[in-house]
């Protein structure tokens, strides 16, 4: 069986490794992949085709008779890669362009949640700065903080938590007038600030049935203690104890089922991976955002804890057989620490040689996933902001944290930065 994985991050490296565990899989092509997937060997090779080159991906899948395609990031979903593949009778995991609006249009997602009584914060949508500024001007001081979001895709950067009226007005000017997020801020959502603690829940769904992965928690800020700028994510762990069985039941009843049913009723069934970004306050979950994919770095913690065959589950989701297959998780916990280029999320240098020391533990329980790396004549070099993820699986969360940090010591590059408190929140 031939599998195509679309994307180039550590999430896609983890997907390739998880797919490779399936005995039925003979070839895995990662488009475009990274230095890690380039050097995996065995069944895995890179395909020199960008994740956004839908024509190129489609031509490859048709020419090579690819049996199954898995979409990692959101951009190809917005470009309709799933629709294009399905039109040609190809099997692909992901939502259609219209269903992916749960992520690609925050305005769509908020209106959808309101209409289907799915718990989320109050919001308003604006299409110009003067009406947004007028509305902000009419609020009282007690109405802040507010969250100002570019409605479209902004690489995880389009969210500003405005503590004061002045900060909210500045965010509106930055988005509508300075166009710092380009067309992604043609619509701007302003919503109430939710208090609590965040968690990420992923499901695999065929539009009706669904299976849960273990709940996880991301660390979005660059600095320890959740300080500094937002990033794509600096580390994760799973399972997140904050998502108790009771919380999970509420998530299922109040969020997952109404979301899938609502999308079906709206004539837009949602298929593939659905990421529910939650705020949990006193055990009550609300939706912060949906994403139409697995999270990164959460996938690097969650996928190694999947005991069952992912490919069998993906196939079952295409065949209407999701309830019939095993979808078991391993006991224990996983922690993922992200190594980033010095300076990230602002400007940073690339081209630094990556070294993996001889003491780096080579075992099934510790994995090194690449993101911003290239393989340059056999030499690994940095090529992005988030460069590597180190994941350790262990019987307890504490042990997995210690094992992940023990491994991080043996991998590096000039200027490497990582947070030293990944997982600490679980004990607070
Ligand atoms: N971890 C956040 C994201 O994948 O969007």
Short mmCIF file of C-alpha atoms and ligand atoms in Angstrom, two decimals:
data_model
loop_
_atom_site.label_atom_id
_atom_site.label_comp_id
_atom_site.label_asym_id
_atom_site.label_seq_id
_atom_site.Cartn_x
_atom_site.Cartn_y
_atom_site.Cartn_z
CA UNK A 1 0.00 0.00 0.00
CA UNK A 2 1.34 3.46 -0.98
CA UNK A 3 0.72 6.40 1.35
CA UNK A 4 1.28 10.10 0.67
CA UNK A 5 1.73 12.38 3.71
CA UNK A 6 1.38 16.09 2.91
CA UNK A 7 3.43 18.55 4.97
CA UNK A 8 6.91 19.32 6.25
CA UNK A 9 6.73 19.67 10.01
CA UNK A 10 7.47 17.49 13.01
CA UNK A 11 3.78 16.51 12.97
CA UNK A 12 4.24 15.03 9.50
CA UNK A 13 7.46 13.26 10.59
CA UNK A 14 5.44 11.73 13.45
CA UNK A 15 2.63 10.83 11.03
CA UNK A 16 5.13 9.16 8.66
CA UNK A 17 6.64 7.16 11.53
CA UNK A 18 3.20 6.10 12.79
CA UNK A 19 2.03 5.13 9.30
CA UNK A 20 5.28 3.18 8.76
CA UNK A 21 4.36 0.93 11.71
CA UNK A 22 1.53 -0.51 9.63
CA UNK A 23 2.57 -3.78 8.00
CA UNK A 24 0.34 -3.15 4.99
CA UNK A 25 2.25 -0.02 4.04
CA UNK A 26 5.05 -0.53 1.52
CA UNK A 27 5.86 3.07 0.51
CA UNK A 28 5.43 6.43 2.24
CA UNK A 29 6.05 9.65 0.32
CA UNK A 30 6.24 12.87 2.35
CA UNK A 31 5.59 16.05 0.37
CA UNK A 32 7.80 17.96 0.78
CA UNK A 33 9.01 16.45 4.08
CA UNK A 34 12.12 17.63 5.94
CA UNK A 35 15.62 16.48 6.87
CA UNK A 36 14.16 13.88 9.24
CA UNK A 37 11.85 12.23 6.75
CA UNK A 38 14.65 12.44 4.12
CA UNK A 39 16.88 10.27 6.30
CA UNK A 40 14.32 7.80 7.72
CA UNK A 41 15.11 5.25 5.04
CA UNK A 42 13.09 2.06 4.72
CA UNK A 43 9.65 2.78 3.31
CA UNK A 44 9.91 6.57 3.65
CA UNK A 45 11.16 9.11 1.11
CA UNK A 46 10.58 12.77 0.41
CA UNK A 47 8.70 14.05 -2.62
CA UNK A 48 9.87 17.43 -3.93
CA UNK A 49 6.40 18.95 -4.08
CA UNK A 50 5.15 21.76 -1.89
CA UNK A 51 2.19 21.10 0.41
CA UNK A 52 0.34 23.89 -1.39
CA UNK A 53 1.01 22.56 -4.91
CA UNK A 54 -2.31 20.74 -5.19
CA UNK A 55 -1.89 20.08 -8.94
CA UNK A 56 1.53 18.51 -8.33
CA UNK A 57 0.28 16.39 -5.44
CA UNK A 58 -2.71 15.21 -7.45
CA UNK A 59 -0.57 14.33 -10.50
CA UNK A 60 1.79 12.32 -8.29
CA UNK A 61 -1.04 10.46 -6.55
CA UNK A 62 -2.63 9.57 -9.89
CA UNK A 63 0.63 8.62 -11.65
CA UNK A 64 1.86 6.52 -8.74
CA UNK A 65 -1.55 5.04 -7.84
CA UNK A 66 -1.29 6.27 -4.25
CA UNK A 67 -3.72 4.31 -2.08
CA UNK A 68 -4.12 6.76 0.78
CA UNK A 69 -3.22 10.42 1.35
CA UNK A 70 -3.02 12.07 4.77
CA UNK A 71 -3.07 15.87 4.97
CA UNK A 72 -0.97 17.36 7.78
CA UNK A 73 -1.31 21.17 7.64
CA UNK A 74 -4.26 23.49 7.04
CA UNK A 75 -3.14 25.38 3.91
CA UNK A 76 -3.77 22.53 1.42
CA UNK A 77 -7.18 21.99 3.04
CA UNK A 78 -8.08 25.62 2.37
CA UNK A 79 -6.96 25.11 -1.23
CA UNK A 80 -9.42 22.21 -1.58
CA UNK A 81 -6.93 19.33 -1.77
CA UNK A 82 -9.52 16.90 -0.36
CA UNK A 83 -12.18 17.95 -2.88
CA UNK A 84 -9.71 17.64 -5.79
CA UNK A 85 -8.49 14.18 -4.72
CA UNK A 86 -12.02 12.91 -4.13
CA UNK A 87 -13.17 14.13 -7.56
CA UNK A 88 -10.56 11.77 -9.01
CA UNK A 89 -11.66 8.87 -6.81
CA UNK A 90 -8.56 9.06 -4.58
CA UNK A 91 -8.75 8.18 -0.89
CA UNK A 92 -7.69 11.07 1.31
CA UNK A 93 -7.95 11.95 5.02
CA UNK A 94 -9.10 15.50 5.75
CA UNK A 95 -12.11 17.79 5.49
CA UNK A 96 -13.36 19.38 2.27
CA UNK A 97 -12.63 23.05 1.66
CA UNK A 98 -16.06 24.02 2.98
CA UNK A 99 -15.82 21.82 6.07
CA UNK A 100 -12.29 23.11 6.78
CA UNK A 101 -13.84 26.56 7.34
CA UNK A 102 -14.13 25.47 10.97
CA UNK A 103 -10.45 26.46 10.99
CA UNK A 104 -9.96 28.66 7.92
CA UNK A 105 -12.71 31.13 8.91
CA UNK A 106 -12.98 32.02 12.59
CA UNK A 107 -16.11 34.03 11.73
CA UNK A 108 -17.71 30.92 10.20
CA UNK A 109 -16.72 28.79 13.21
CA UNK A 110 -18.17 31.26 15.73
CA UNK A 111 -21.45 31.61 13.84
CA UNK A 112 -21.64 27.81 13.51
CA UNK A 113 -21.08 27.30 17.25
CA UNK A 114 -23.64 29.92 18.17
CA UNK A 115 -26.26 28.40 15.86
CA UNK A 116 -25.66 24.89 17.22
CA UNK A 117 -25.42 25.87 20.91
CA UNK A 118 -21.82 24.74 21.25
CA UNK A 119 -20.16 26.42 24.24
CA UNK A 120 -17.82 29.24 23.22
CA UNK A 121 -17.23 32.90 24.13
CA UNK A 122 -19.46 35.80 22.95
CA UNK A 123 -18.23 37.47 19.80
CA UNK A 124 -18.74 40.09 17.12
CA UNK A 125 -17.46 40.06 13.52
CA UNK A 126 -16.25 43.25 11.81
CA UNK A 127 -15.21 43.98 8.24
CA UNK A 128 -13.81 47.50 8.69
CA UNK A 129 -11.85 49.38 11.30
CA UNK A 130 -14.28 52.21 11.94
CA UNK A 131 -17.18 49.96 12.98
CA UNK A 132 -14.83 47.80 15.07
CA UNK A 133 -13.31 50.88 16.72
CA UNK A 134 -16.78 52.34 17.33
CA UNK A 135 -17.91 49.17 19.08
CA UNK A 136 -14.71 48.98 21.14
CA UNK A 137 -15.17 52.65 22.08
CA UNK A 138 -18.61 51.85 23.54
CA UNK A 139 -17.30 49.17 25.93
CA UNK A 140 -16.60 49.81 29.59
CA UNK A 141 -13.21 49.14 31.19
CA UNK A 142 -14.68 46.07 32.87
CA UNK A 143 -15.31 44.50 29.43
CA UNK A 144 -11.57 43.93 28.92
CA UNK A 145 -9.58 41.83 28.14
CA UNK A 146 -10.98 41.13 24.66
CA UNK A 147 -9.49 38.76 22.11
CA UNK A 148 -8.99 40.21 18.63
CA UNK A 149 -8.57 37.57 15.91
CA UNK A 150 -7.90 37.66 12.19
CA UNK A 151 -10.66 35.42 10.82
CA UNK A 152 -8.49 33.71 8.20
CA UNK A 153 -5.33 31.63 8.41
CA UNK A 154 -2.41 33.55 9.92
CA UNK A 155 0.09 30.79 10.78
CA UNK A 156 -1.04 30.80 14.42
CA UNK A 157 -0.09 34.48 14.83
CA UNK A 158 -3.41 36.21 14.17
CA UNK A 159 -4.62 36.39 17.78
CA UNK A 160 -4.14 39.39 20.11
CA UNK A 161 -5.27 39.34 23.73
CA UNK A 162 -6.03 43.04 24.35
CA UNK A 163 -5.98 43.90 28.05
CA UNK A 164 -7.14 47.47 27.46
CA UNK A 165 -9.22 49.50 25.01
CA UNK A 166 -6.02 51.03 23.62
CA UNK A 167 -4.51 47.61 22.89
CA UNK A 168 -7.72 46.48 21.19
CA UNK A 169 -7.81 49.62 19.03
CA UNK A 170 -4.15 49.10 18.09
CA UNK A 171 -4.85 45.48 17.11
CA UNK A 172 -7.74 46.62 14.92
CA UNK A 173 -5.54 49.21 13.20
CA UNK A 174 -2.75 46.65 12.72
CA UNK A 175 -5.15 44.19 11.14
CA UNK A 176 -7.44 46.42 9.04
CA UNK A 177 -5.14 49.33 8.16
CA UNK A 178 -1.53 48.09 8.39
CA UNK A 179 -2.75 44.71 7.02
CA UNK A 180 -0.15 42.81 9.04
CA UNK A 181 -2.04 39.57 8.36
CA UNK A 182 -3.01 40.50 4.79
CA UNK A 183 -6.34 39.12 3.53
CA UNK A 184 -6.59 36.87 6.60
CA UNK A 185 -7.89 39.96 8.44
CA UNK A 186 -10.54 41.02 5.89
CA UNK A 187 -12.86 39.90 8.65
CA UNK A 188 -11.89 40.35 12.31
CA UNK A 189 -13.53 38.52 15.20
CA UNK A 190 -13.58 40.20 18.61
CA UNK A 191 -14.54 37.89 21.41
CA UNK A 192 -14.74 37.78 25.17
CA UNK A 193 -11.70 36.46 26.99
CA UNK A 194 -12.19 32.97 28.41
CA UNK A 195 -10.60 32.13 31.75
CA UNK A 196 -9.32 28.69 32.67
CA UNK A 197 -6.75 26.31 31.32
CA UNK A 198 -6.34 25.20 27.72
CA UNK A 199 -6.27 21.64 26.39
CA UNK A 200 -6.38 19.99 22.98
CA UNK A 201 -8.67 17.11 22.05
CA UNK A 202 -8.37 15.38 18.67
CA UNK A 203 -10.83 13.05 17.00
CA UNK A 204 -10.70 11.04 13.81
CA UNK A 205 -14.13 11.11 12.20
CA UNK A 206 -16.01 9.98 9.11
CA UNK A 207 -18.60 12.71 9.67
CA UNK A 208 -20.82 10.62 11.95
CA UNK A 209 -18.69 8.23 13.97
CA UNK A 210 -15.51 9.30 15.70
CA UNK A 211 -12.65 8.00 17.79
CA UNK A 212 -10.73 9.98 20.39
CA UNK A 213 -6.98 10.33 20.74
CA UNK A 214 -5.63 11.06 24.22
CA UNK A 215 -6.15 14.66 25.38
CA UNK A 216 -3.03 16.81 25.38
CA UNK A 217 -1.79 20.24 26.34
CA UNK A 218 0.29 22.62 24.22
CA UNK A 219 2.69 25.33 25.48
CA UNK A 220 2.13 28.21 23.09
CA UNK A 221 4.27 30.96 24.60
CA UNK A 222 8.00 31.21 23.94
CA UNK A 223 8.98 31.76 27.58
CA UNK A 224 8.84 29.60 30.68
CA UNK A 225 5.77 30.10 32.85
CA UNK A 226 3.77 30.91 29.69
CA UNK A 227 5.40 34.29 29.14
CA UNK A 228 6.44 36.18 26.03
CA UNK A 229 5.19 35.90 22.48
CA UNK A 230 2.93 33.27 21.02
CA UNK A 231 4.61 30.59 18.92
CA UNK A 232 3.45 27.61 16.90
CA UNK A 233 3.89 25.61 20.13
CA UNK A 234 6.99 24.91 22.24
CA UNK A 235 6.05 21.55 23.69
CA UNK A 236 3.21 19.27 24.70
CA UNK A 237 2.32 16.32 26.83
CA UNK A 238 -0.38 13.69 26.90
CA UNK A 239 -2.60 12.60 28.47
CA UNK A 240 -3.49 15.94 30.09
CA UNK A 241 -4.91 15.19 33.57
CA UNK A 242 -6.95 18.38 33.35
CA UNK A 243 -9.20 16.56 30.88
CA UNK A 244 -10.74 14.16 33.35
CA UNK A 245 -13.18 11.46 32.23
CA UNK A 246 -16.02 13.82 33.30
CA UNK A 247 -14.62 16.67 31.23
CA UNK A 248 -14.18 14.31 28.28
CA UNK A 249 -17.84 13.25 28.56
CA UNK A 250 -18.89 16.90 28.45
CA UNK A 251 -16.62 17.51 25.48
CA UNK A 252 -18.20 14.57 23.68
CA UNK A 253 -21.81 15.48 24.50
CA UNK A 254 -21.66 19.25 24.22
CA UNK A 255 -19.02 19.73 21.55
CA UNK A 256 -18.01 16.72 19.45
CA UNK A 257 -21.47 15.30 18.73
CA UNK A 258 -23.18 18.67 18.08
CA UNK A 259 -20.27 19.77 15.88
CA UNK A 260 -20.42 16.69 13.66
CA UNK A 261 -24.23 16.69 13.62
CA UNK A 262 -24.31 20.43 12.88
CA UNK A 263 -21.90 20.09 9.99
CA UNK A 264 -23.98 17.22 8.56
CA UNK A 265 -27.22 19.18 8.97
CA UNK A 266 -25.60 22.17 7.26
CA UNK A 267 -24.82 19.95 4.26
CA UNK A 268 -21.10 20.04 4.95
CA UNK A 269 -20.12 16.79 6.71
CA UNK A 270 -16.76 17.03 8.47
CA UNK A 271 -14.27 14.22 7.85
CA UNK A 272 -10.68 13.61 8.92
CA UNK A 273 -8.91 14.87 12.02
CA UNK A 274 -10.75 17.48 14.08
CA UNK A 275 -8.79 19.44 16.69
CA UNK A 276 -10.87 21.01 19.42
CA UNK A 277 -8.95 23.72 21.24
CA UNK A 278 -10.61 23.92 24.65
CA UNK A 279 -10.70 26.27 27.60
CA UNK A 280 -11.62 24.37 30.75
CA UNK A 281 -12.86 26.35 33.72
CA UNK A 282 -14.06 24.48 36.80
CA UNK A 283 -14.48 21.33 34.71
CA UNK A 284 -16.66 23.12 32.12
CA UNK A 285 -15.23 23.02 28.59
CA UNK A 286 -15.70 25.76 25.95
CA UNK A 287 -14.28 25.91 22.45
CA UNK A 288 -11.44 28.40 21.94
CA UNK A 289 -10.99 27.31 18.34
CA UNK A 290 -11.32 24.40 15.98
CA UNK A 291 -8.50 23.25 13.75
CA UNK A 292 -9.06 21.02 10.75
CA UNK A 293 -6.00 18.82 11.44
CA UNK A 294 -3.85 17.42 14.20
CA UNK A 295 -2.00 19.96 16.32
CA UNK A 296 1.74 20.50 16.25
CA UNK A 297 3.45 19.80 18.70
CA UNK A 298 0.57 17.88 20.31
CA UNK A 299 0.62 15.22 17.54
CA UNK A 300 4.23 14.39 18.41
CA UNK A 301 3.06 13.47 21.94
CA UNK A 302 -0.28 11.90 21.04
CA UNK A 303 0.67 9.69 18.06
CA UNK A 304 3.41 7.72 19.89
CA UNK A 305 0.77 6.77 22.48
CA UNK A 306 -1.48 5.16 19.87
CA UNK A 307 -1.25 1.40 20.27
CA UNK A 308 -3.55 0.47 17.38
CA UNK A 309 -2.74 0.62 13.69
CA UNK A 310 -3.35 4.20 12.52
CA UNK A 311 -3.60 3.21 8.86
CA UNK A 312 -6.33 0.67 9.65
CA UNK A 313 -8.22 3.43 11.48
CA UNK A 314 -7.78 5.88 8.62
CA UNK A 315 -9.04 3.29 6.16
CA UNK A 316 -11.98 2.50 8.43
CA UNK A 317 -12.87 6.20 8.50
CA UNK A 318 -13.13 6.13 4.70
CA UNK A 319 -15.17 2.91 4.69
CA UNK A 320 -17.73 3.85 7.35
CA UNK A 321 -16.23 1.27 9.72
CA UNK A 322 -14.75 3.44 12.48
CA UNK A 323 -16.77 1.84 15.32
CA UNK A 324 -15.57 -1.62 14.29
CA UNK A 325 -11.80 -1.20 14.57
CA UNK A 326 -9.55 -1.19 17.64
CA UNK A 327 -8.39 2.28 18.60
CA UNK A 328 -6.39 1.57 21.73
CA UNK A 329 -3.91 3.81 23.49
CA UNK A 330 -0.72 2.72 25.23
CA UNK A 331 -0.56 3.09 28.99
CA UNK A 332 1.75 5.82 30.27
CA UNK A 333 2.47 9.34 29.10
CA UNK A 334 4.44 11.23 26.47
CA UNK A 335 6.25 14.56 26.65
CA UNK A 336 7.46 16.55 23.64
CA UNK A 337 10.04 19.33 23.92
CA UNK A 338 10.49 21.61 20.89
CA UNK A 339 13.95 22.96 20.03
CA UNK A 340 13.72 26.29 18.22
CA UNK A 341 16.21 28.57 16.51
CA UNK A 342 17.49 31.37 18.77
CA UNK A 343 15.33 34.47 18.18
CA UNK A 344 12.17 32.54 17.20
CA UNK A 345 9.31 33.58 16.94
CA UNK A 346 10.98 36.78 15.69
CA UNK A 347 13.83 36.67 13.20
CA UNK A 348 16.38 33.86 13.45
CA UNK A 349 19.30 32.45 11.51
CA UNK A 350 19.20 29.20 9.56
CA UNK A 351 21.83 26.89 8.07
CA UNK A 352 23.27 25.78 11.44
CA UNK A 353 24.60 22.21 11.55
CA UNK A 354 22.43 19.92 13.69
CA UNK A 355 24.32 17.43 15.85
CA UNK A 356 22.84 14.35 17.45
CA UNK A 357 25.35 13.07 20.02
CA UNK A 358 26.23 9.39 20.47
CA UNK A 359 24.47 9.44 23.86
CA UNK A 360 21.14 10.40 22.31
CA UNK A 361 18.95 7.48 23.38
CA UNK A 362 18.10 5.36 20.36
CA UNK A 363 15.03 3.52 21.57
CA UNK A 364 11.41 3.09 20.71
CA UNK A 365 10.48 5.22 23.70
CA UNK A 366 12.45 8.33 22.66
CA UNK A 367 11.92 9.85 19.25
CA UNK A 368 13.45 12.79 17.44
CA UNK A 369 11.05 14.48 15.04
CA UNK A 370 12.35 17.05 12.59
CA UNK A 371 10.57 20.20 11.46
CA UNK A 372 12.86 23.01 10.26
CA UNK A 373 15.73 20.88 8.98
CA UNK A 374 17.13 20.01 5.58
CA UNK A 375 19.48 17.20 4.68
CA UNK A 376 22.33 18.82 2.77
CA UNK A 377 24.53 16.06 1.31
CA UNK A 378 24.01 14.03 4.46
CA UNK A 379 24.61 17.02 6.80
CA UNK A 380 21.53 18.11 8.70
CA UNK A 381 21.04 21.88 8.83
CA UNK A 382 18.44 24.13 10.41
CA UNK A 383 15.98 25.71 7.99
CA UNK A 384 13.16 27.04 10.16
CA UNK A 385 12.02 28.47 13.48
CA UNK A 386 10.87 25.29 15.16
CA UNK A 387 13.66 22.86 14.29
CA UNK A 388 13.20 19.60 16.21
CA UNK A 389 10.83 17.89 18.64
CA UNK A 390 12.06 15.34 21.16
CA UNK A 391 9.34 13.00 22.47
CA UNK A 392 9.73 10.49 25.28
CA UNK A 393 7.13 7.90 26.28
CA UNK A 394 7.33 6.50 29.82
CA UNK A 395 5.10 4.86 32.44
CA UNK A 396 4.41 8.19 34.18
CA UNK A 397 4.30 11.81 33.07
CA UNK A 398 7.15 12.72 35.42
CA UNK A 399 9.33 9.97 33.92
CA UNK A 400 8.47 11.05 30.38
CA UNK A 401 9.41 14.67 31.20
CA UNK A 402 12.74 13.54 32.67
CA UNK A 403 13.43 11.24 29.71
CA UNK A 404 12.59 13.95 27.16
CA UNK A 405 14.89 16.49 28.84
CA UNK A 406 17.59 13.83 29.27
CA UNK A 407 17.52 13.29 25.48
CA UNK A 408 17.37 17.01 24.61
CA UNK A 409 20.83 17.40 26.18
CA UNK A 410 22.31 15.27 23.40
CA UNK A 411 20.91 17.07 20.38
CA UNK A 412 21.50 20.63 19.34
CA UNK A 413 22.70 23.35 17.04
CA UNK A 414 24.18 26.79 17.48
CA UNK A 415 21.62 29.00 19.24
CA UNK A 416 19.14 26.22 20.06
CA UNK A 417 16.43 27.34 22.50
CA UNK A 418 13.88 25.25 24.38
CA UNK A 419 11.55 25.76 27.31
CA UNK A 420 12.56 23.90 30.47
CA UNK A 421 9.08 23.67 31.98
CA UNK A 422 7.16 21.51 29.50
CA UNK A 423 4.66 19.40 31.45
CA UNK A 424 5.10 21.33 34.72
CA UNK A 425 1.53 22.65 34.45
CA UNK A 426 0.21 19.12 34.93
CA UNK A 427 1.50 19.18 38.52
CA UNK A 428 0.35 22.69 39.41
N1 LIG B 1 -0.52 23.53 18.63
C1 LIG B 1 -1.30 24.51 17.99
C2 LIG B 1 -1.64 24.21 16.61
O1 LIG B 1 -1.29 23.19 16.06
O2 LIG B 1 -2.30 25.03 15.98
#
